[in-house]
């Protein structure tokens, strides 16, 4: 199993190109099931989760062609996928595939909308909490589907097709909003989603669906209206930049000090996180090419932050902020409000000498002047990268084990960081 070795202490200086957003690329690929024409996606990140979803879609009969590099392409340019679901040969998504990646459960929406049936394995729990799908099921039932659970599978049928409806989410849910949005595009009549998630990835998917002929308005606000259409067409769409990757590298620079241009980043996608970084003592300068981030001289100031749905501080940056706060000059408080168990990084950060106390959903971090390198391991993607951030300043050697989590969501992490002066390498085997 691959590991990452880091020797801490170097400042980061240079340019980091930001990849396409994983959490937009996955639902966009799934949206390809809604049409028998070809959907072309540009700027798709090269990630293990993308490759896994290609296998899952392949099982339904979807042809996916990955276009090769063209002359003049930058080495970090994302891939272009040509997704063709002309013939859906199987409407079952089996346990072996769905259990490997939670978002693959979302295929239930386009399969139901287009094929009027789907049999999809329940995704199960994961390292960050129980993560139920009750709200997704509620949304599909509102749209007229009949759902039963048998043998660990959700069996969904809508013999006469889906029908537009009002869907009120009791809790803001990204997955629920994606599923309701995709299903409603091909439903008869009008659907209104209330208390919809406003995340930029929802807007990106809605933009692409509208290019495919859907009639969606209000994406990015809590009320989304969808006028159903009979058929969707193919189109070409560029995946938006990854705001979580952007925020992660911004925190890494704040941690080590230095000066880095995050090329291709869009500040409006993570304003709340940038505000927190400024409060912590970093200098953040949006420019034509993205965001420049630096920290020189002054120490890291402690902050108090609660995670919240967009535009609040993202839960997917909570672990990275906690790593940053381990060396702040005082006590910080970080409250996790989205997932009930997203603190798996706490015990691993302690291996570096970090002082963190957990009380329910709030972590108190007492900053320490020095972290020391250690062998560490994490159980989810964002927790893993928080250990990399700590390792970048820790004295001596850090070995991050089980890095397949990192490969799920960070493209060429070690290359991007070493190009900016970090001592970081992948050790294979
Ligand atoms: C998406 O997960 C992201 N995943 C997550 O990123 C991200 O942390 C999360 O949104 C919140 O921003 C993808 O986009 C692929 P939710 P999702 O539905 O859609 C509860 C990463 O590291 N809930 O918004 O699954 C749920 O338990 C990942 O890239 C229900 O109770 O999140 C949670 O407490 C991790 N019932 C809250 O809602 C439901 O039916 C928000 O979940 C659905 C959700």
XYZ file of C-alpha atoms and ligand atoms in Angstrom:
473
model
C 0.000 0.000 0.000
C 1.404 3.434 -0.939
C 2.492 5.868 1.761
C 3.485 9.528 1.762
C 6.682 10.640 3.461
C 7.031 14.273 4.486
C 9.908 16.110 6.117
C 8.444 19.244 7.623
C 9.823 22.735 7.900
C 9.863 24.170 4.368
C 7.785 27.194 3.417
C 5.606 26.845 0.334
C 6.391 29.176 -2.563
C 5.236 28.990 -6.181
C 2.070 28.105 -8.087
C -0.461 25.326 -7.513
C -2.945 24.615 -10.314
C -6.426 23.855 -8.974
C -8.196 20.824 -10.476
C -11.850 20.356 -11.393
C -14.163 19.733 -8.436
C -14.638 16.087 -7.479
C -18.044 16.794 -5.963
C -19.285 18.383 -9.190
C -17.628 15.894 -11.558
C -19.337 12.902 -9.895
C -22.967 14.136 -10.194
C -22.226 15.537 -13.676
C -21.063 12.101 -14.826
C -24.199 10.569 -13.284
C -26.332 13.154 -15.143
C -25.006 11.582 -18.358
C -27.501 8.741 -17.697
C -30.373 11.161 -18.367
C -29.787 11.338 -22.126
C -29.151 8.943 -25.011
C -26.871 11.580 -26.569
C -23.221 12.194 -25.665
C -22.316 14.413 -22.718
C -18.788 15.807 -22.963
C -17.215 16.921 -19.686
C -13.990 18.937 -19.646
C -11.709 19.544 -16.650
C -12.608 16.254 -14.969
C -10.035 15.549 -12.239
C -7.973 12.359 -12.430
C -9.077 10.757 -9.187
C -9.784 7.271 -7.880
C -13.453 8.212 -7.275
C -13.856 9.287 -10.910
C -12.354 6.011 -12.128
C -14.636 4.063 -9.771
C -17.719 5.904 -11.053
C -16.638 5.106 -14.628
C -16.756 1.414 -13.671
C -20.175 1.828 -12.044
C -21.636 3.640 -15.068
C -20.031 1.033 -17.338
C -22.063 -1.605 -15.515
C -25.249 0.200 -16.638
C -24.023 0.106 -20.250
C -22.601 3.626 -20.425
C -19.664 4.101 -22.810
C -17.060 6.497 -21.467
C -14.190 7.606 -23.614
C -11.390 9.561 -22.034
C -9.813 11.894 -24.605
C -6.011 11.921 -24.642
C -3.858 14.974 -24.108
C -3.702 17.454 -26.951
C -0.579 19.352 -27.998
C -0.242 22.440 -25.813
C -2.232 20.925 -22.934
C -0.781 21.724 -19.518
C 0.401 18.664 -17.618
C -2.163 19.399 -14.919
C -5.079 19.923 -17.304
C -8.060 17.783 -16.330
C -9.284 15.022 -18.593
C -12.151 15.226 -21.061
C -14.752 12.478 -20.768
C -17.220 11.596 -23.526
C -20.124 9.909 -21.757
C -22.667 8.071 -23.862
C -25.656 6.364 -22.267
C -27.319 5.548 -25.615
C -28.299 2.107 -24.316
C -28.870 1.439 -20.658
C -28.509 -2.315 -20.408
C -28.902 -2.755 -16.643
C -30.794 -0.658 -14.085
C -29.216 -2.408 -11.079
C -26.312 -0.860 -9.156
C -24.878 -3.758 -7.135
C -23.611 -3.708 -3.555
C -20.007 -4.497 -4.591
C -19.851 -1.226 -6.554
C -22.074 1.140 -4.536
C -20.432 0.205 -1.223
C -17.100 1.559 -2.538
C -18.424 5.049 -3.210
C -21.413 6.660 -1.589
C -22.246 9.121 -4.367
C -22.873 6.219 -6.754
C -26.237 5.730 -4.979
C -27.350 8.878 -6.818
C -27.683 6.872 -10.099
C -31.119 5.970 -8.735
C -32.451 9.372 -9.865
C -31.581 9.353 -13.592
C -32.370 5.632 -13.896
C -35.843 6.195 -12.442
C -36.427 9.319 -14.493
C -35.393 7.797 -17.814
C -35.978 4.044 -17.417
C -38.790 4.275 -14.829
C -37.047 1.674 -12.657
C -33.896 1.187 -10.625
C -32.484 -1.255 -8.111
C -29.651 0.305 -6.156
C -27.794 -1.028 -3.150
C -28.060 1.076 0.013
C -24.709 2.828 0.457
C -24.318 2.091 4.188
C -22.419 4.092 6.779
C -18.952 5.504 6.528
C -16.178 6.944 8.620
C -17.754 10.386 9.067
C -21.188 9.410 10.383
C -24.267 7.319 9.698
C -25.224 9.225 6.525
C -28.785 8.002 5.911
C -30.649 8.322 2.570
C -34.162 8.900 4.000
C -34.411 12.379 2.461
C -33.430 11.080 -0.981
C -36.096 8.391 -0.716
C -38.659 10.967 0.444
C -37.898 13.173 -2.584
C -38.292 10.319 -5.066
C -41.558 9.224 -3.415
C -42.876 12.779 -3.701
C -42.130 12.575 -7.424
C -44.423 9.541 -7.609
C -41.956 6.646 -7.384
C -42.794 3.528 -5.394
C -39.853 2.457 -3.288
C -39.302 -0.694 -1.300
C -36.225 -1.939 0.506
C -35.371 -5.591 0.043
C -32.137 -7.442 0.737
C -30.201 -4.223 1.236
C -31.415 -2.769 -2.059
C -33.741 0.139 -2.764
C -36.107 -1.045 -5.489
C -37.738 1.918 -7.202
C -40.470 1.929 -9.804
C -42.431 4.655 -11.577
C -44.379 2.784 -14.288
C -46.030 5.871 -15.775
C -42.953 8.081 -15.275
C -42.229 10.611 -12.523
C -44.571 13.541 -11.822
C -43.598 17.027 -10.696
C -44.228 17.833 -7.004
C -43.272 20.131 -4.122
C -40.324 18.697 -2.198
C -39.566 20.213 1.224
C -36.288 19.142 2.763
C -36.372 19.238 6.576
C -32.562 19.528 6.511
C -30.257 20.996 3.878
C -28.856 18.063 1.914
C -26.490 18.147 -1.049
C -27.242 14.546 -2.018
C -30.996 15.058 -1.656
C -30.882 18.192 -3.807
C -28.819 16.481 -6.550
C -31.201 13.518 -6.628
C -34.370 15.639 -6.655
C -32.934 17.926 -9.335
C -31.911 15.141 -11.688
C -35.131 13.175 -11.232
C -37.376 16.231 -11.755
C -35.805 17.194 -15.101
C -37.698 14.396 -16.866
C -40.840 14.406 -14.639
C -44.195 15.536 -16.030
C -45.035 19.018 -14.741
C -43.412 21.384 -12.277
C -41.246 20.519 -9.269
C -40.323 22.994 -6.544
C -37.479 22.049 -4.182
C -37.681 23.988 -0.904
C -34.728 24.321 1.496
C -32.461 23.181 -1.342
C -28.688 23.040 -0.871
C -26.992 26.144 -2.355
C -23.529 24.599 -2.864
C -21.681 25.719 -6.039
C -21.612 22.092 -7.223
C -25.442 22.110 -7.323
C -25.305 25.240 -9.498
C -22.735 23.608 -11.792
C -24.922 20.526 -12.269
C -28.035 22.692 -12.861
C -26.111 24.750 -15.452
C -25.098 21.593 -17.290
C -28.628 20.155 -17.126
C -30.016 23.407 -18.562
C -27.523 23.106 -21.446
C -28.910 19.589 -21.921
C -32.373 21.090 -22.385
C -33.667 21.008 -18.797
C -35.676 23.962 -17.480
C -34.265 24.726 -14.033
C -34.333 28.094 -12.287
C -33.191 29.181 -8.840
C -30.180 26.842 -8.437
C -27.862 28.414 -5.852
C -30.852 29.650 -3.817
C -32.965 27.653 -1.316
C -35.841 27.377 -3.819
C -35.256 25.573 -7.105
C -38.001 25.243 -9.708
C -37.870 22.623 -12.444
C -40.281 22.411 -15.381
C -40.060 18.811 -16.567
C -39.213 18.102 -20.221
C -39.764 14.939 -22.286
C -36.143 14.434 -23.334
C -32.667 15.787 -22.675
C -29.886 16.196 -25.219
C -26.103 15.969 -25.117
C -23.885 18.990 -24.482
C -20.353 20.038 -23.540
C -19.599 21.354 -20.055
C -16.501 22.335 -18.072
C -16.363 21.205 -14.421
C -15.909 24.137 -12.031
C -12.692 24.417 -9.951
C -12.472 22.476 -6.690
C -13.151 24.842 -3.778
C -12.127 22.241 -1.202
C -8.791 21.600 -2.913
C -8.352 25.392 -3.083
C -9.096 25.810 0.628
C -6.835 22.895 1.532
C -3.781 24.384 -0.199
C -4.630 27.826 1.182
C -4.559 26.342 4.701
C -1.290 24.552 3.922
C 0.322 27.877 2.941
C -1.094 29.585 6.036
C 0.424 26.740 8.060
C 3.953 26.731 6.574
C 4.236 30.404 5.650
C 5.347 31.427 2.164
C 3.565 32.755 -0.889
C 1.573 30.663 -3.372
C -0.642 31.411 -6.364
C -3.649 29.061 -6.506
C -4.111 29.096 -10.231
C -7.649 28.742 -11.579
C -9.257 29.071 -8.126
C -12.456 31.114 -7.766
C -12.627 33.108 -4.498
C -16.428 33.410 -4.483
C -16.656 29.615 -4.122
C -15.036 29.684 -0.666
C -15.396 33.207 0.696
C -16.220 32.037 4.244
C -13.035 29.944 4.396
C -10.943 32.804 2.980
C -12.391 35.128 5.637
C -11.322 32.675 8.348
C -7.813 32.498 6.857
C -7.529 36.281 6.941
C -8.689 36.264 10.565
C -5.993 33.669 11.264
C -3.337 36.018 9.872
C -2.938 34.993 6.218
C -2.961 37.467 3.347
C -5.488 36.529 0.654
C -5.418 38.365 -2.666
C -7.885 37.436 -5.416
C -6.459 38.158 -8.885
C -7.108 37.401 -12.550
C -5.510 33.969 -12.363
C -7.108 32.834 -9.102
C -6.079 33.504 -5.521
C -2.706 34.424 -4.064
C -2.171 33.370 -0.471
C 0.731 34.220 1.799
C 1.753 34.417 5.409
C 4.962 36.047 6.437
C 6.382 36.656 9.873
C 3.375 36.852 12.181
C 2.074 33.741 13.934
C -1.271 32.050 13.359
C -4.104 33.631 15.337
C -6.762 31.361 16.910
C -10.298 31.396 15.456
C -13.761 30.144 16.436
C -15.620 28.474 13.575
C -18.770 26.379 13.052
C -19.302 24.377 9.877
C -22.515 25.130 7.967
C -24.110 24.540 4.566
C -22.927 26.897 1.777
C -22.193 29.812 2.016
C -21.024 28.900 5.527
C -17.684 27.330 6.415
C -17.572 23.906 4.671
C -17.415 20.692 6.683
C -14.991 19.427 4.019
C -12.406 21.988 5.284
C -12.966 21.381 8.995
C -10.120 18.881 9.466
C -7.666 21.080 7.533
C -8.567 24.136 9.658
C -8.055 22.063 12.784
C -4.551 21.111 11.605
C -3.815 24.807 11.042
C -5.067 25.755 14.510
C -2.769 23.219 16.223
C 0.052 25.767 15.941
C -2.001 28.930 16.638
C -0.960 31.294 19.417
C -3.906 30.475 21.709
C -7.111 28.400 21.896
C -9.516 27.855 19.000
C -12.956 26.290 18.912
C -14.263 24.351 15.924
C -17.855 23.057 15.911
C -18.957 20.427 13.394
C -22.673 20.771 12.658
C -23.079 18.712 9.449
C -21.785 15.231 10.310
C -21.991 13.784 13.799
C -18.712 11.906 13.775
C -16.293 13.857 11.656
C -13.452 14.042 14.171
C -11.412 10.979 13.240
C -8.396 13.222 12.623
C -8.281 14.369 16.262
C -6.510 11.302 17.623
C -4.088 11.280 14.691
C -3.257 14.995 15.058
C -2.466 14.186 18.698
C 0.411 11.991 17.443
C 2.132 15.183 16.282
C 1.796 16.608 19.801
C -1.353 18.635 19.033
C -3.521 19.449 22.049
C -7.189 18.950 21.169
C -10.087 18.367 23.517
C -13.436 17.121 22.211
C -16.721 17.990 23.870
C -19.686 16.751 21.836
C -19.596 18.477 18.489
C -17.014 21.078 19.518
C -13.245 20.693 19.495
C -11.037 23.009 21.548
C -7.541 23.274 20.117
C -4.788 24.710 22.307
C -2.076 25.840 19.962
C 1.432 24.572 20.521
C 4.679 26.111 19.285
C 5.988 22.950 17.707
C 4.578 19.769 16.136
C 6.791 16.701 15.776
C 6.601 14.279 12.838
C 4.984 10.881 13.410
C 3.585 7.853 11.579
C -0.153 8.549 11.060
C -3.129 7.126 9.232
C -6.602 8.422 8.486
C -9.972 6.964 7.733
C -11.404 9.539 5.347
C -10.316 11.859 2.624
C -10.320 15.274 4.330
C -8.933 13.836 7.586
C -6.015 12.370 5.604
C -5.100 15.681 4.054
C -5.202 17.412 7.445
C -2.379 15.065 8.473
C -0.387 16.125 5.409
C -0.833 19.782 6.423
C 0.406 19.037 9.940
C 3.330 17.049 8.518
C 4.421 20.042 6.418
C 5.384 22.001 9.546
C 6.176 19.160 11.948
C 9.807 18.775 12.914
C 11.324 15.663 11.333
C 9.671 12.889 9.372
C 5.962 12.146 9.010
C 4.709 9.004 7.300
C 1.062 9.143 6.199
C -0.215 5.589 5.764
C -3.302 4.336 3.864
C -3.189 7.158 1.343
C -5.801 5.634 -0.952
C -8.189 8.049 0.758
C -6.080 10.956 -0.535
C -6.087 9.522 -4.055
C -9.896 9.543 -3.975
C -10.003 13.337 -3.849
C -6.649 15.069 -4.397
C -5.028 14.953 -7.811
C -1.196 14.676 -7.696
C -1.047 16.090 -4.181
C 2.618 15.292 -3.607
C 3.645 16.709 -7.009
C 1.762 19.963 -6.447
C 3.272 20.461 -2.988
C 6.834 19.438 -3.860
C 6.788 21.858 -6.808
C 6.330 24.597 -4.153
C 9.297 23.466 -2.067
C 7.781 20.877 0.281
C 9.787 17.743 1.003
C 7.106 15.187 0.227
C 7.237 11.936 -1.707
C 5.096 8.899 -2.417
C 6.563 5.588 -1.390
C 5.036 2.768 -3.411
C 4.289 -0.701 -2.129
C -21.850 15.901 0.043
O -22.200 14.718 0.742
C -20.387 15.791 -0.287
N -20.177 14.622 -1.152
C -19.574 15.678 0.997
O -18.200 15.647 0.659
C -19.850 16.902 1.860
O -19.200 16.754 3.090
C -21.365 17.042 2.111
O -22.065 17.060 0.829
C -21.743 18.303 2.859
O -21.279 19.418 2.161
C -20.350 14.728 -2.467
O -20.744 15.762 -2.987
C -20.013 13.543 -3.296
P -25.539 15.824 2.589
P -23.719 14.364 0.925
O -26.602 15.031 1.940
O -24.450 14.880 -0.247
C -27.883 14.293 6.486
C -16.010 14.770 0.649
O -15.111 14.660 1.526
N -28.752 13.516 5.590
O -25.534 17.290 2.334
O -23.813 12.925 1.246
C -26.454 13.746 6.499
O -26.333 12.623 7.346
C -17.457 14.452 0.970
O -15.781 15.132 -0.507
C -29.861 12.891 6.146
O -30.102 12.942 7.351
O -24.098 15.234 2.223
C -25.674 14.943 6.957
O -25.763 15.053 8.357
C -17.651 13.867 2.321
N -30.682 12.159 5.315
C -26.434 16.111 6.328
O -27.731 15.599 5.998
C -30.450 12.058 3.977
O -31.225 11.388 3.274
C -25.814 16.649 5.052
O -25.591 15.575 4.144
C -29.331 12.727 3.418
C -28.503 13.466 4.260
